[in-house]
PDB file of C-alpha atoms and ligand atoms in Angstrom:
ATOM      1  CA  UNK A   1     -46.356 -25.690  56.795  1.00  0.00           C
ATOM      2  CA  UNK A   2     -48.665 -22.778  56.126  1.00  0.00           C
ATOM      3  CA  UNK A   3     -46.324 -20.202  57.413  1.00  0.00           C
ATOM      4  CA  UNK A   4     -46.277 -17.012  55.542  1.00  0.00           C
ATOM      5  CA  UNK A   5     -49.674 -17.237  53.980  1.00  0.00           C
ATOM      6  CA  UNK A   6     -51.729 -14.128  54.101  1.00  0.00           C
ATOM      7  CA  UNK A   7     -55.425 -13.690  54.512  1.00  0.00           C
ATOM      8  CA  UNK A   8     -57.299 -13.940  51.286  1.00  0.00           C
ATOM      9  CA  UNK A   9     -60.615 -15.258  50.024  1.00  0.00           C
ATOM     10  CA  UNK A  10     -60.919 -18.991  50.167  1.00  0.00           C
ATOM     11  CA  UNK A  11     -58.201 -19.367  52.865  1.00  0.00           C
ATOM     12  CA  UNK A  12     -59.087 -20.689  56.271  1.00  0.00           C
ATOM     13  CA  UNK A  13     -58.400 -18.339  59.136  1.00  0.00           C
ATOM     14  CA  UNK A  14     -58.312 -18.935  62.900  1.00  0.00           C
ATOM     15  CA  UNK A  15     -59.086 -15.948  65.091  1.00  0.00           C
ATOM     16  CA  UNK A  16     -59.563 -15.096  68.769  1.00  0.00           C
ATOM     17  CA  UNK A  17     -61.497 -11.967  69.520  1.00  0.00           C
ATOM     18  CA  UNK A  18     -63.035  -9.835  72.190  1.00  0.00           C
ATOM     19  CA  UNK A  19     -65.928  -7.322  71.603  1.00  0.00           C
ATOM     20  CA  UNK A  20     -66.389  -4.380  73.796  1.00  0.00           C
ATOM     21  CA  UNK A  21     -69.253  -1.940  74.114  1.00  0.00           C
ATOM     22  CA  UNK A  22     -68.816   1.841  74.005  1.00  0.00           C
ATOM     23  CA  UNK A  23     -68.273   1.952  77.832  1.00  0.00           C
ATOM     24  CA  UNK A  24     -65.345  -0.510  77.594  1.00  0.00           C
ATOM     25  CA  UNK A  25     -67.419  -3.513  79.015  1.00  0.00           C
ATOM     26  CA  UNK A  26     -66.621  -6.746  77.417  1.00  0.00           C
ATOM     27  CA  UNK A  27     -69.731  -8.304  75.750  1.00  0.00           C
ATOM     28  CA  UNK A  28     -68.331 -11.183  74.038  1.00  0.00           C
ATOM     29  CA  UNK A  29     -65.093 -13.077  73.700  1.00  0.00           C
ATOM     30  CA  UNK A  30     -63.619 -16.462  72.664  1.00  0.00           C
ATOM     31  CA  UNK A  31     -60.206 -15.950  74.402  1.00  0.00           C
ATOM     32  CA  UNK A  32     -60.905 -18.701  76.915  1.00  0.00           C
ATOM     33  CA  UNK A  33     -62.816 -21.088  74.593  1.00  0.00           C
ATOM     34  CA  UNK A  34     -62.196 -22.597  71.124  1.00  0.00           C
ATOM     35  CA  UNK A  35     -60.866 -20.173  68.566  1.00  0.00           C
ATOM     36  CA  UNK A  36     -63.097 -19.179  65.745  1.00  0.00           C
ATOM     37  CA  UNK A  37     -62.320 -20.932  62.386  1.00  0.00           C
ATOM     38  CA  UNK A  38     -63.661 -19.426  59.095  1.00  0.00           C
ATOM     39  CA  UNK A  39     -63.466 -19.767  55.420  1.00  0.00           C
ATOM     40  CA  UNK A  40     -62.509 -16.229  54.627  1.00  0.00           C
ATOM     41  CA  UNK A  41     -64.604 -14.244  52.197  1.00  0.00           C
ATOM     42  CA  UNK A  42     -67.824 -16.387  52.768  1.00  0.00           C
ATOM     43  CA  UNK A  43     -69.578 -14.032  55.189  1.00  0.00           C
ATOM     44  CA  UNK A  44     -69.075 -15.923  58.422  1.00  0.00           C
ATOM     45  CA  UNK A  45     -67.487 -12.654  59.929  1.00  0.00           C
ATOM     46  CA  UNK A  46     -68.902  -9.217  59.573  1.00  0.00           C
ATOM     47  CA  UNK A  47     -67.977  -7.743  56.095  1.00  0.00           C
ATOM     48  CA  UNK A  48     -66.047  -4.856  57.746  1.00  0.00           C
ATOM     49  CA  UNK A  49     -63.939  -7.513  59.685  1.00  0.00           C
ATOM     50  CA  UNK A  50     -63.347  -9.628  56.693  1.00  0.00           C
ATOM     51  CA  UNK A  51     -62.085  -6.507  54.759  1.00  0.00           C
ATOM     52  CA  UNK A  52     -59.870  -5.500  57.590  1.00  0.00           C
ATOM     53  CA  UNK A  53     -58.305  -8.931  57.809  1.00  0.00           C
ATOM     54  CA  UNK A  54     -57.575  -9.151  54.094  1.00  0.00           C
ATOM     55  CA  UNK A  55     -53.695  -9.403  53.440  1.00  0.00           C
ATOM     56  CA  UNK A  56     -52.862  -9.833  57.246  1.00  0.00           C
ATOM     57  CA  UNK A  57     -50.401 -12.555  58.581  1.00  0.00           C
ATOM     58  CA  UNK A  58     -50.847 -14.858  61.308  1.00  0.00           C
ATOM     59  CA  UNK A  59     -49.841 -13.247  64.675  1.00  0.00           C
ATOM     60  CA  UNK A  60     -51.118  -9.861  63.578  1.00  0.00           C
ATOM     61  CA  UNK A  61     -53.691  -8.051  65.849  1.00  0.00           C
ATOM     62  CA  UNK A  62     -56.422  -5.638  64.847  1.00  0.00           C
ATOM     63  CA  UNK A  63     -58.382  -3.181  66.771  1.00  0.00           C
ATOM     64  CA  UNK A  64     -61.605  -2.017  65.014  1.00  0.00           C
ATOM     65  CA  UNK A  65     -64.389   0.314  66.147  1.00  0.00           C
ATOM     66  CA  UNK A  66     -67.531  -0.452  64.194  1.00  0.00           C
ATOM     67  CA  UNK A  67     -70.645   1.652  64.103  1.00  0.00           C
ATOM     68  CA  UNK A  68     -73.967  -0.170  64.309  1.00  0.00           C
ATOM     69  CA  UNK A  69     -74.415  -0.166  60.462  1.00  0.00           C
ATOM     70  CA  UNK A  70     -71.015  -1.884  60.199  1.00  0.00           C
ATOM     71  CA  UNK A  71     -71.682  -4.226  63.109  1.00  0.00           C
ATOM     72  CA  UNK A  72     -75.045  -5.780  64.014  1.00  0.00           C
ATOM     73  CA  UNK A  73     -77.405  -3.039  62.715  1.00  0.00           C
ATOM     74  CA  UNK A  74     -79.497  -0.379  64.080  1.00  0.00           C
ATOM     75  CA  UNK A  75     -81.942  -1.279  66.822  1.00  0.00           C
ATOM     76  CA  UNK A  76     -85.539  -1.250  65.333  1.00  0.00           C
ATOM     77  CA  UNK A  77     -88.367  -1.001  67.773  1.00  0.00           C
ATOM     78  CA  UNK A  78     -90.952  -2.697  65.433  1.00  0.00           C
ATOM     79  CA  UNK A  79     -88.665  -5.688  64.745  1.00  0.00           C
ATOM     80  CA  UNK A  80     -90.708  -8.048  66.774  1.00  0.00           C
ATOM     81  CA  UNK A  81     -92.720 -11.111  65.907  1.00  0.00           C
ATOM     82  CA  UNK A  82     -95.132 -13.588  67.431  1.00  0.00           C
ATOM     83  CA  UNK A  83     -94.153 -17.090  66.648  1.00  0.00           C
ATOM     84  CA  UNK A  84     -95.354 -20.622  67.552  1.00  0.00           C
ATOM     85  CA  UNK A  85     -93.581 -22.341  70.348  1.00  0.00           C
ATOM     86  CA  UNK A  86     -92.792 -25.233  68.098  1.00  0.00           C
ATOM     87  CA  UNK A  87     -90.064 -23.281  66.411  1.00  0.00           C
ATOM     88  CA  UNK A  88     -88.118 -22.700  69.684  1.00  0.00           C
ATOM     89  CA  UNK A  89     -86.110 -25.031  71.763  1.00  0.00           C
ATOM     90  CA  UNK A  90     -87.598 -25.612  75.214  1.00  0.00           C
ATOM     91  CA  UNK A  91     -90.186 -22.912  74.884  1.00  0.00           C
ATOM     92  CA  UNK A  92     -91.853 -23.522  78.241  1.00  0.00           C
ATOM     93  CA  UNK A  93     -88.644 -22.734  80.049  1.00  0.00           C
ATOM     94  CA  UNK A  94     -88.129 -19.264  78.420  1.00  0.00           C
ATOM     95  CA  UNK A  95     -88.551 -16.050  80.458  1.00  0.00           C
ATOM     96  CA  UNK A  96     -88.878 -12.503  79.131  1.00  0.00           C
ATOM     97  CA  UNK A  97     -85.534 -10.920  78.626  1.00  0.00           C
ATOM     98  CA  UNK A  98     -83.728 -14.214  77.859  1.00  0.00           C
ATOM     99  CA  UNK A  99     -82.033 -15.041  74.551  1.00  0.00           C
ATOM    100  CA  UNK A 100     -82.781 -18.071  72.527  1.00  0.00           C
ATOM    101  CA  UNK A 101     -81.911 -19.462  69.097  1.00  0.00           C
ATOM    102  CA  UNK A 102     -84.524 -19.383  66.262  1.00  0.00           C
ATOM    103  CA  UNK A 103     -83.820 -21.682  63.399  1.00  0.00           C
ATOM    104  CA  UNK A 104     -84.417 -19.677  60.186  1.00  0.00           C
ATOM    105  CA  UNK A 105     -83.844 -20.314  56.472  1.00  0.00           C
ATOM    106  CA  UNK A 106     -80.644 -18.331  56.717  1.00  0.00           C
ATOM    107  CA  UNK A 107     -79.412 -20.334  59.702  1.00  0.00           C
ATOM    108  CA  UNK A 108     -79.613 -19.999  63.425  1.00  0.00           C
ATOM    109  CA  UNK A 109     -80.490 -16.592  64.783  1.00  0.00           C
ATOM    110  CA  UNK A 110     -80.147 -15.194  68.271  1.00  0.00           C
ATOM    111  CA  UNK A 111     -83.399 -13.626  69.452  1.00  0.00           C
ATOM    112  CA  UNK A 112     -84.693 -12.032  72.664  1.00  0.00           C
ATOM    113  CA  UNK A 113     -87.900 -13.281  74.433  1.00  0.00           C
ATOM    114  CA  UNK A 114     -90.453 -10.501  75.055  1.00  0.00           C
ATOM    115  CA  UNK A 115     -93.344 -12.448  76.355  1.00  0.00           C
ATOM    116  CA  UNK A 116     -94.349 -16.156  76.624  1.00  0.00           C
ATOM    117  CA  UNK A 117     -97.981 -17.037  76.052  1.00  0.00           C
ATOM    118  CA  UNK A 118     -99.772 -20.464  75.954  1.00  0.00           C
ATOM    119  CA  UNK A 119     -98.829 -21.368  72.439  1.00  0.00           C
ATOM    120  CA  UNK A 120     -96.873 -18.513  71.130  1.00  0.00           C
ATOM    121  CA  UNK A 121     -93.839 -16.437  72.055  1.00  0.00           C
ATOM    122  CA  UNK A 122     -93.364 -12.730  71.206  1.00  0.00           C
ATOM    123  CA  UNK A 123     -89.596 -12.262  70.253  1.00  0.00           C
ATOM    124  CA  UNK A 124     -87.466  -9.368  69.458  1.00  0.00           C
ATOM    125  CA  UNK A 125     -85.516 -10.069  66.288  1.00  0.00           C
ATOM    126  CA  UNK A 126     -82.916  -7.428  66.775  1.00  0.00           C
ATOM    127  CA  UNK A 127     -79.364  -8.893  67.300  1.00  0.00           C
ATOM    128  CA  UNK A 128     -78.623  -8.462  70.933  1.00  0.00           C
ATOM    129  CA  UNK A 129     -75.780  -6.089  70.021  1.00  0.00           C
ATOM    130  CA  UNK A 130     -77.873  -4.116  67.472  1.00  0.00           C
ATOM    131  CA  UNK A 131     -77.693  -0.310  67.857  1.00  0.00           C
ATOM    132  CA  UNK A 132     -74.287  -0.426  69.559  1.00  0.00           C
ATOM    133  CA  UNK A 133     -70.923   0.855  68.461  1.00  0.00           C
ATOM    134  CA  UNK A 134     -68.506  -1.896  69.256  1.00  0.00           C
ATOM    135  CA  UNK A 135     -64.742  -2.257  69.558  1.00  0.00           C
ATOM    136  CA  UNK A 136     -63.336  -5.454  68.165  1.00  0.00           C
ATOM    137  CA  UNK A 137     -59.992  -6.844  69.355  1.00  0.00           C
ATOM    138  CA  UNK A 138     -58.937  -9.568  66.932  1.00  0.00           C
ATOM    139  CA  UNK A 139     -56.031 -11.783  66.882  1.00  0.00           C
ATOM    140  CA  UNK A 140     -55.230 -13.617  63.763  1.00  0.00           C
ATOM    141  CA  UNK A 141     -53.997 -17.090  65.117  1.00  0.00           C
ATOM    142  CA  UNK A 142     -53.378 -18.902  61.774  1.00  0.00           C
ATOM    143  CA  UNK A 143     -53.976 -18.892  57.983  1.00  0.00           C
ATOM    144  CA  UNK A 144     -53.969 -22.011  55.908  1.00  0.00           C
ATOM    145  CA  UNK A 145     -55.235 -23.055  52.445  1.00  0.00           C
ATOM    146  CA  UNK A 146     -58.746 -24.596  52.353  1.00  0.00           C
ATOM    147  CA  UNK A 147     -59.228 -28.174  51.418  1.00  0.00           C
ATOM    148  CA  UNK A 148     -61.260 -28.928  48.165  1.00  0.00           C
ATOM    149  CA  UNK A 149     -64.070 -30.234  50.493  1.00  0.00           C
ATOM    150  CA  UNK A 150     -64.194 -26.976  52.526  1.00  0.00           C
ATOM    151  CA  UNK A 151     -64.335 -24.862  49.227  1.00  0.00           C
ATOM    152  CA  UNK A 152     -67.151 -27.110  47.979  1.00  0.00           C
ATOM    153  CA  UNK A 153     -69.045 -26.679  51.196  1.00  0.00           C
ATOM    154  CA  UNK A 154     -68.401 -22.997  51.554  1.00  0.00           C
ATOM    155  CA  UNK A 155     -67.163 -23.336  55.213  1.00  0.00           C
ATOM    156  CA  UNK A 156     -64.227 -24.434  57.245  1.00  0.00           C
ATOM    157  CA  UNK A 157     -64.123 -27.894  58.752  1.00  0.00           C
ATOM    158  CA  UNK A 158     -62.167 -29.276  61.878  1.00  0.00           C
ATOM    159  CA  UNK A 159     -61.866 -27.890  65.464  1.00  0.00           C
ATOM    160  CA  UNK A 160     -63.826 -24.653  65.774  1.00  0.00           C
ATOM    161  CA  UNK A 161     -65.398 -25.134  62.257  1.00  0.00           C
ATOM    162  CA  UNK A 162     -68.184 -27.351  60.976  1.00  0.00           C
ATOM    163  CA  UNK A 163     -68.430 -30.922  62.039  1.00  0.00           C
ATOM    164  CA  UNK A 164     -70.388 -33.340  59.847  1.00  0.00           C
TER     165      UNK A 164
HETATM  166 ZN1  LIG B 201     -68.810 -29.007  55.274  1.00  0.00          ZN
END
């Protein structure tokens, strides 16, 4: 039904991906789980990846190497913060070095625990993959038109997308 559609802004794309570090180690992948569904051109993928996917057809594969500034940013040693435990899920179970999710105004953000105190937690706000040059293996599984509701919400619905 949506065969032949190419990736463009406001179309819904489904991708499978694997991310490898400079040493070839796989750091993240959704090959086994649910594919990632995204309303294209709305920033749910890295801008360099959205640009590379533009005009591609389902079934195409991309292999991209992104520098830290194109991927998850440079690692900043001063990018830490002391926050109240109430902003973190299950704060008393956290241990230094673990990752947790902080709810921010811009949405959930993965942070790394530095130190757990009585009422506060010191966290590192750098993205866990900050400072790394990364290789992205991306398979474009499908492309379809977005529904009016998806366009109004600015994100994709259905399996792999937002559930309301
Ligand atoms: Zn929605």
